[in-house]
Amino acid sequence: MTDATLSSAASAAPVTERKSKSLLEADSHTRRRNAAETRFRFYGIGAVLIGLFFLVALLWAILSNGLSAFTQTSIPIDLPLDKAAIESAEKSIVKTSKYNAMIGAALEKKLADAHIETSMSEKDLMKILSSGAASTVRDFVLANPDKYGTTVPFQLLASSRVDGYLKGRVTRAALANDKNLDAAHLDIVDAMMKAGIIAKTFNWNFVFGADASDSRPEQAGIGVSMLGSLYMMLVVLVLSLPIGVAASIYLEEFAPKNRWTDIIEVNIANLAAVPSIVFGILGLAAFIQFAHLPQSAPIVGGLVLTLMTLPTIIISTRAALKAVPPSIRSAALGIGASKMQSVFHHVLPLAMPGILTGTIIGLAQALGETAPLLLIGMVGFIASNYPDGVADGFFSPNSAMPAQIYEWAKRADPAFYERAWGGIIILLVVLMSMNILAILLRRKFERRW
Amino acid sequence: MTQMPGTIKAAAMTDTKISARNVQVYYGDTHAIKDVNIEIGARAVTAFIGPSGCGKSTFLRCLNRMNDTIDICRVEGSIDLDGEDIYDSRVDPVQLRAKVGMVFQKPNPFPKSIYDNIAYGPRIHGLVRKKADLDEIVASSLQKAGLWNEVKDRLDGPGTGLSGGQQQRLCIARAIAVSPEVILMDEPCSALDPIATAKVEELIDELRENFTIVIVTHSMQQAARVSQRTAFFHMGNLVEIGDTQDIFTNPVDKRTQDYITGRFG
Ligand SMILES: Nc1ncnc2c1ncn2[C@@H]1O[C@H](COP(=O)(O)OP(=O)(O)OP(=O)(O)O)[C@@H](O)[C@H]1O
Ligand SMILES: [Mg+2]
């Protein structure tokens, strides 16, 4: 102590000498340092701006390409359900052609009522409507036998070319070598527009419907594959949360720190970095070829994604457990709590926000994962109907949102391309809701004091 | 008790609560406690003093087997509590810690309400059946810790919302709520200001009536104020133990003398 005071007194002289400079003007060293700091601030702002630019560009691309998938052109047609006509149609071999004739007649009548002149044949005229129109009507008729003899208002989908024309995707020039639609059809569509008997409405079917075959993009929806994703996420959540949290608690709080736990730790970290397609082929070999679970089923997809999500959950849970101050553990042990009591009563509640956030981020990753699903066959035009009940939901073939988007992007018809972008919007909205949920949960469970 | 080492002045001893024989502690290869023999009297305050790193905390943690939670730590020798070896393989450390409570250097209340902080121990040990009994324990523990008047209107408030000194007294109240026989305190006042320190010291003096207290401290004045007996540790050795007054007025060992006169440490 005394030594220290002495030495500072001895060095007092040079200190006063340095102090003689005025503080009012910065010396060259300070100026250089300030300049460097200013430069760095500009780099930072520049980096943020570049990031923002790409974000805006991305959002703009997605919205401008995808929003049109949320509207769909349809034509309201009043269809008299004549009992005799229906019965004869049901007796014939190609039932839909008879229904087509009924619809065609109604469409012709509608055009005539609106004073739209056309020399087109009834069959040719039907190209304005979706090729699925007949089965839509037939499904309704079979489901509602009590409506025979009445006139039922249908909202029939226009064909994807007509829809594309109204959305500006299809031009007259492009129709020159298109055998699905002629320019003459477009004249009629223009006239129908003017007469107000064709309209774009919100496309609920896109959000809630099932995928449709290659030739009927106007009917394709993402709803069923969204359900497939939901079932997969349920499997992932139910398996990976308890397994992941239990593993982390054991590793973090109970396991001795030795070579074995080090090896396990390194391997978990490595697993998190394994490409997802590897998990896909593992799932194919283990769950389908070995365990004989059904192909393309959400249960298998869920199992594969569980494998992928586990490392994420374990890593984030361990980080959350590590972040709990050790003093809390000692406090509990110090008054005679057992190890388990200290973990479950004190450490785990404090780690909960971190665990939940990690879990939701893991789930969000799994939700957006496509590659492993391709390998277990959860892709392609698979489910044209909603599953019957919960068991069917897990075990019958289905697709998942990202796989469905991939499938649409792959198909030739540009109408599907629009749906791929639309699907991306829905996927992003779901992911964003999950993130918001994560934030809300975090807030709720955050230490209140 | 007959094999007590000669360094201990039997005159100051009341009953022996804890007696340690040939205790060695290793952290991996580090020999942190070297062959310590000590007797700690019942219903008295024993202070451990010594330079930083000499093993005071290590030895204190041996007394309630908190060292068990450190993987690399190894304890040899025997430590008897009321004549029973606490390192016997049949002893459950959790049960031991209910008997030998601990207060830490940094106040560490649970992030729960003041009430729950105190009630937690009695709850997990199944000390009470009725809510009324629990209320009673909470109130009496807080009273004994001299905190009751300050917090009786905010028992539902957060324990972490108290001042540092109040938090430390809350931790002491939490420790006495499970009615331990021994309370270990590792530098309980080092994070507190002089006024809060005075309060805690006063509290320790009162608690002496009912509990056996072992306190580690860096403040010689504190050791002189609160303890009846003082043990001086140096580099893992127990150099000297005796009546506090004797240790501070005429220490036997040169190292003790150097330490209390501020020559090192
Ligand atoms: N967890 C641990 N792992 C390894 N070595 C440790 C550990 N805890 C303490 N030690 C070592 O044991 C010796 C005694 O440490 P201890 O904490 O008991 O000292 P102390 O007397 O309490 O010191 P202070 O007064 O600074 O608190 C020191 O050399 C320390 O480095
Ligand atoms: Mg210490």
mmCIF file with all atom_site columns, N, CA and C in Angstrom, chain B residues 78-111:
data_model
loop_
_atom_site.group_PDB
_atom_site.id
_atom_site.type_symbol
_atom_site.label_atom_id
_atom_site.label_alt_id
_atom_site.label_comp_id
_atom_site.label_asym_id
_atom_site.label_entity_id
_atom_site.label_seq_id
_atom_site.pdbx_PDB_ins_code
_atom_site.Cartn_x
_atom_site.Cartn_y
_atom_site.Cartn_z
_atom_site.occupancy
_atom_site.B_iso_or_equiv
_atom_site.pdbx_formal_charge
_atom_site.auth_seq_id
_atom_site.auth_comp_id
_atom_site.auth_asym_id
_atom_site.auth_atom_id
_atom_site.pdbx_PDB_model_num
ATOM 1   N N  . SER B 1 78  ? -12.408 -38.226 7.903  1.00 0.00 ? 78  SER B N  1
ATOM 2   C CA . SER B 1 78  ? -13.779 -38.379 8.377  1.00 0.00 ? 78  SER B CA 1
ATOM 3   C C  . SER B 1 78  ? -14.231 -37.108 9.067  1.00 0.00 ? 78  SER B C  1
ATOM 4   N N  . ILE B 1 79  ? -15.492 -36.812 8.907  1.00 0.00 ? 79  ILE B N  1
ATOM 5   C CA . ILE B 1 79  ? -16.083 -35.653 9.564  1.00 0.00 ? 79  ILE B CA 1
ATOM 6   C C  . ILE B 1 79  ? -17.326 -36.152 10.293 1.00 0.00 ? 79  ILE B C  1
ATOM 7   N N  . ASP B 1 80  ? -17.329 -35.992 11.607 1.00 0.00 ? 80  ASP B N  1
ATOM 8   C CA . ASP B 1 80  ? -18.468 -36.476 12.386 1.00 0.00 ? 80  ASP B CA 1
ATOM 9   C C  . ASP B 1 80  ? -19.388 -35.326 12.740 1.00 0.00 ? 80  ASP B C  1
ATOM 10  N N  . LEU B 1 81  ? -20.684 -35.569 12.564 1.00 0.00 ? 81  LEU B N  1
ATOM 11  C CA . LEU B 1 81  ? -21.687 -34.623 13.040 1.00 0.00 ? 81  LEU B CA 1
ATOM 12  C C  . LEU B 1 81  ? -22.430 -35.369 14.143 1.00 0.00 ? 81  LEU B C  1
ATOM 13  N N  . ASP B 1 82  ? -22.351 -34.873 15.355 1.00 0.00 ? 82  ASP B N  1
ATOM 14  C CA . ASP B 1 82  ? -22.928 -35.572 16.505 1.00 0.00 ? 82  ASP B CA 1
ATOM 15  C C  . ASP B 1 82  ? -22.476 -37.026 16.546 1.00 0.00 ? 82  ASP B C  1
ATOM 16  N N  . GLY B 1 83  ? -21.221 -37.233 16.262 1.00 0.00 ? 83  GLY B N  1
ATOM 17  C CA . GLY B 1 83  ? -20.665 -38.576 16.374 1.00 0.00 ? 83  GLY B CA 1
ATOM 18  C C  . GLY B 1 83  ? -20.933 -39.493 15.196 1.00 0.00 ? 83  GLY B C  1
ATOM 19  N N  . GLU B 1 84  ? -21.640 -39.002 14.156 1.00 0.00 ? 84  GLU B N  1
ATOM 20  C CA . GLU B 1 84  ? -21.880 -39.849 12.984 1.00 0.00 ? 84  GLU B CA 1
ATOM 21  C C  . GLU B 1 84  ? -21.074 -39.323 11.809 1.00 0.00 ? 84  GLU B C  1
ATOM 22  N N  . ASP B 1 85  ? -20.374 -40.227 11.152 1.00 0.00 ? 85  ASP B N  1
ATOM 23  C CA . ASP B 1 85  ? -19.537 -39.801 10.031 1.00 0.00 ? 85  ASP B CA 1
ATOM 24  C C  . ASP B 1 85  ? -20.416 -39.415 8.839  1.00 0.00 ? 85  ASP B C  1
ATOM 25  N N  . ILE B 1 86  ? -20.330 -38.157 8.438  1.00 0.00 ? 86  ILE B N  1
ATOM 26  C CA . ILE B 1 86  ? -21.194 -37.710 7.341  1.00 0.00 ? 86  ILE B CA 1
ATOM 27  C C  . ILE B 1 86  ? -20.708 -38.236 5.995  1.00 0.00 ? 86  ILE B C  1
ATOM 28  N N  . TYR B 1 87  ? -19.481 -38.748 5.944  1.00 0.00 ? 87  TYR B N  1
ATOM 29  C CA . TYR B 1 87  ? -19.009 -39.322 4.685  1.00 0.00 ? 87  TYR B CA 1
ATOM 30  C C  . TYR B 1 87  ? -19.215 -40.835 4.638  1.00 0.00 ? 87  TYR B C  1
ATOM 31  N N  . ASP B 1 88  ? -19.932 -41.363 5.606  1.00 0.00 ? 88  ASP B N  1
ATOM 32  C CA . ASP B 1 88  ? -20.281 -42.773 5.576  1.00 0.00 ? 88  ASP B CA 1
ATOM 33  C C  . ASP B 1 88  ? -21.120 -43.043 4.323  1.00 0.00 ? 88  ASP B C  1
ATOM 34  N N  . SER B 1 89  ? -20.936 -44.226 3.735  1.00 0.00 ? 89  SER B N  1
ATOM 35  C CA . SER B 1 89  ? -21.632 -44.500 2.470  1.00 0.00 ? 89  SER B CA 1
ATOM 36  C C  . SER B 1 89  ? -23.144 -44.555 2.659  1.00 0.00 ? 89  SER B C  1
ATOM 37  N N  . ARG B 1 90  ? -23.592 -44.761 3.911  1.00 0.00 ? 90  ARG B N  1
ATOM 38  C CA . ARG B 1 90  ? -25.041 -44.843 4.108  1.00 0.00 ? 90  ARG B CA 1
ATOM 39  C C  . ARG B 1 90  ? -25.686 -43.469 4.222  1.00 0.00 ? 90  ARG B C  1
ATOM 40  N N  . VAL B 1 91  ? -24.877 -42.429 4.324  1.00 0.00 ? 91  VAL B N  1
ATOM 41  C CA . VAL B 1 91  ? -25.441 -41.091 4.520  1.00 0.00 ? 91  VAL B CA 1
ATOM 42  C C  . VAL B 1 91  ? -25.918 -40.520 3.182  1.00 0.00 ? 91  VAL B C  1
ATOM 43  N N  . ASP B 1 92  ? -27.150 -40.026 3.201  1.00 0.00 ? 92  ASP B N  1
ATOM 44  C CA . ASP B 1 92  ? -27.674 -39.344 2.011  1.00 0.00 ? 92  ASP B CA 1
ATOM 45  C C  . ASP B 1 92  ? -27.352 -37.860 2.148  1.00 0.00 ? 92  ASP B C  1
ATOM 46  N N  . PRO B 1 93  ? -26.544 -37.328 1.227  1.00 0.00 ? 93  PRO B N  1
ATOM 47  C CA . PRO B 1 93  ? -26.136 -35.920 1.373  1.00 0.00 ? 93  PRO B CA 1
ATOM 48  C C  . PRO B 1 93  ? -27.324 -34.973 1.422  1.00 0.00 ? 93  PRO B C  1
ATOM 49  N N  . VAL B 1 94  ? -28.414 -35.347 0.764  1.00 0.00 ? 94  VAL B N  1
ATOM 50  C CA . VAL B 1 94  ? -29.578 -34.467 0.758  1.00 0.00 ? 94  VAL B CA 1
ATOM 51  C C  . VAL B 1 94  ? -30.153 -34.330 2.162  1.00 0.00 ? 94  VAL B C  1
ATOM 52  N N  . GLN B 1 95  ? -30.196 -35.456 2.868  1.00 0.00 ? 95  GLN B N  1
ATOM 53  C CA . GLN B 1 95  ? -30.687 -35.444 4.246  1.00 0.00 ? 95  GLN B CA 1
ATOM 54  C C  . GLN B 1 95  ? -29.736 -34.649 5.145  1.00 0.00 ? 95  GLN B C  1
ATOM 55  N N  . LEU B 1 96  ? -28.445 -34.811 4.856  1.00 0.00 ? 96  LEU B N  1
ATOM 56  C CA . LEU B 1 96  ? -27.440 -34.088 5.633  1.00 0.00 ? 96  LEU B CA 1
ATOM 57  C C  . LEU B 1 96  ? -27.621 -32.588 5.480  1.00 0.00 ? 96  LEU B C  1
ATOM 58  N N  . ARG B 1 97  ? -27.891 -32.146 4.244  1.00 0.00 ? 97  ARG B N  1
ATOM 59  C CA . ARG B 1 97  ? -27.969 -30.700 3.992  1.00 0.00 ? 97  ARG B CA 1
ATOM 60  C C  . ARG B 1 97  ? -29.204 -30.075 4.614  1.00 0.00 ? 97  ARG B C  1
ATOM 61  N N  . ALA B 1 98  ? -30.192 -30.901 4.930  1.00 0.00 ? 98  ALA B N  1
ATOM 62  C CA . ALA B 1 98  ? -31.325 -30.353 5.666  1.00 0.00 ? 98  ALA B CA 1
ATOM 63  C C  . ALA B 1 98  ? -30.898 -30.057 7.097  1.00 0.00 ? 98  ALA B C  1
ATOM 64  N N  . LYS B 1 99  ? -29.907 -30.784 7.588  1.00 0.00 ? 99  LYS B N  1
ATOM 65  C CA . LYS B 1 99  ? -29.430 -30.593 8.951  1.00 0.00 ? 99  LYS B CA 1
ATOM 66  C C  . LYS B 1 99  ? -28.353 -29.518 9.005  1.00 0.00 ? 99  LYS B C  1
ATOM 67  N N  . VAL B 1 100 ? -27.562 -29.436 7.928  1.00 0.00 ? 100 VAL B N  1
ATOM 68  C CA . VAL B 1 100 ? -26.470 -28.474 7.869  1.00 0.00 ? 100 VAL B CA 1
ATOM 69  C C  . VAL B 1 100 ? -26.764 -27.513 6.720  1.00 0.00 ? 100 VAL B C  1
ATOM 70  N N  . GLY B 1 101 ? -27.356 -26.397 7.039  1.00 0.00 ? 101 GLY B N  1
ATOM 71  C CA . GLY B 1 101 ? -27.754 -25.452 6.005  1.00 0.00 ? 101 GLY B CA 1
ATOM 72  C C  . GLY B 1 101 ? -26.591 -24.579 5.581  1.00 0.00 ? 101 GLY B C  1
ATOM 73  N N  . MET B 1 102 ? -26.807 -23.853 4.457  1.00 0.00 ? 102 MET B N  1
ATOM 74  C CA . MET B 1 102 ? -25.700 -23.047 3.959  1.00 0.00 ? 102 MET B CA 1
ATOM 75  C C  . MET B 1 102 ? -26.192 -21.698 3.453  1.00 0.00 ? 102 MET B C  1
ATOM 76  N N  . VAL B 1 103 ? -25.414 -20.674 3.732  1.00 0.00 ? 103 VAL B N  1
ATOM 77  C CA . VAL B 1 103 ? -25.689 -19.335 3.210  1.00 0.00 ? 103 VAL B CA 1
ATOM 78  C C  . VAL B 1 103 ? -24.474 -18.939 2.388  1.00 0.00 ? 103 VAL B C  1
ATOM 79  N N  . PHE B 1 104 ? -24.730 -18.413 1.200  1.00 0.00 ? 104 PHE B N  1
ATOM 80  C CA . PHE B 1 104 ? -23.630 -18.222 0.261  1.00 0.00 ? 104 PHE B CA 1
ATOM 81  C C  . PHE B 1 104 ? -23.134 -16.788 0.250  1.00 0.00 ? 104 PHE B C  1
ATOM 82  N N  . GLN B 1 105 ? -22.006 -16.618 -0.444 1.00 0.00 ? 105 GLN B N  1
ATOM 83  C CA . GLN B 1 105 ? -21.363 -15.312 -0.489 1.00 0.00 ? 105 GLN B CA 1
ATOM 84  C C  . GLN B 1 105 ? -22.268 -14.274 -1.145 1.00 0.00 ? 105 GLN B C  1
ATOM 85  N N  . LYS B 1 106 ? -22.789 -14.647 -2.324 1.00 0.00 ? 106 LYS B N  1
ATOM 86  C CA . LYS B 1 106 ? -23.692 -13.726 -3.015 1.00 0.00 ? 106 LYS B CA 1
ATOM 87  C C  . LYS B 1 106 ? -25.111 -14.117 -2.634 1.00 0.00 ? 106 LYS B C  1
ATOM 88  N N  . PRO B 1 107 ? -25.926 -13.158 -2.205 1.00 0.00 ? 107 PRO B N  1
ATOM 89  C CA . PRO B 1 107 ? -27.315 -13.525 -1.897 1.00 0.00 ? 107 PRO B CA 1
ATOM 90  C C  . PRO B 1 107 ? -27.944 -14.185 -3.123 1.00 0.00 ? 107 PRO B C  1
ATOM 91  N N  . ASN B 1 108 ? -28.552 -15.353 -2.915 1.00 0.00 ? 108 ASN B N  1
ATOM 92  C CA . ASN B 1 108 ? -29.117 -16.052 -4.075 1.00 0.00 ? 108 ASN B CA 1
ATOM 93  C C  . ASN B 1 108 ? -30.547 -16.490 -3.818 1.00 0.00 ? 108 ASN B C  1
ATOM 94  N N  . PRO B 1 109 ? -31.459 -15.532 -3.603 1.00 0.00 ? 109 PRO B N  1
ATOM 95  C CA . PRO B 1 109 ? -32.856 -15.930 -3.433 1.00 0.00 ? 109 PRO B CA 1
ATOM 96  C C  . PRO B 1 109 ? -33.387 -16.558 -4.718 1.00 0.00 ? 109 PRO B C  1
ATOM 97  N N  . PHE B 1 110 ? -34.357 -17.445 -4.569 1.00 0.00 ? 110 PHE B N  1
ATOM 98  C CA . PHE B 1 110 ? -34.999 -17.997 -5.767 1.00 0.00 ? 110 PHE B CA 1
ATOM 99  C C  . PHE B 1 110 ? -35.802 -16.890 -6.434 1.00 0.00 ? 110 PHE B C  1
ATOM 100 N N  . PRO B 1 111 ? -35.916 -16.924 -7.742 1.00 0.00 ? 111 PRO B N  1
ATOM 101 C CA . PRO B 1 111 ? -36.764 -15.919 -8.414 1.00 0.00 ? 111 PRO B CA 1
ATOM 102 C C  . PRO B 1 111 ? -38.244 -16.222 -8.188 1.00 0.00 ? 111 PRO B C  1
#
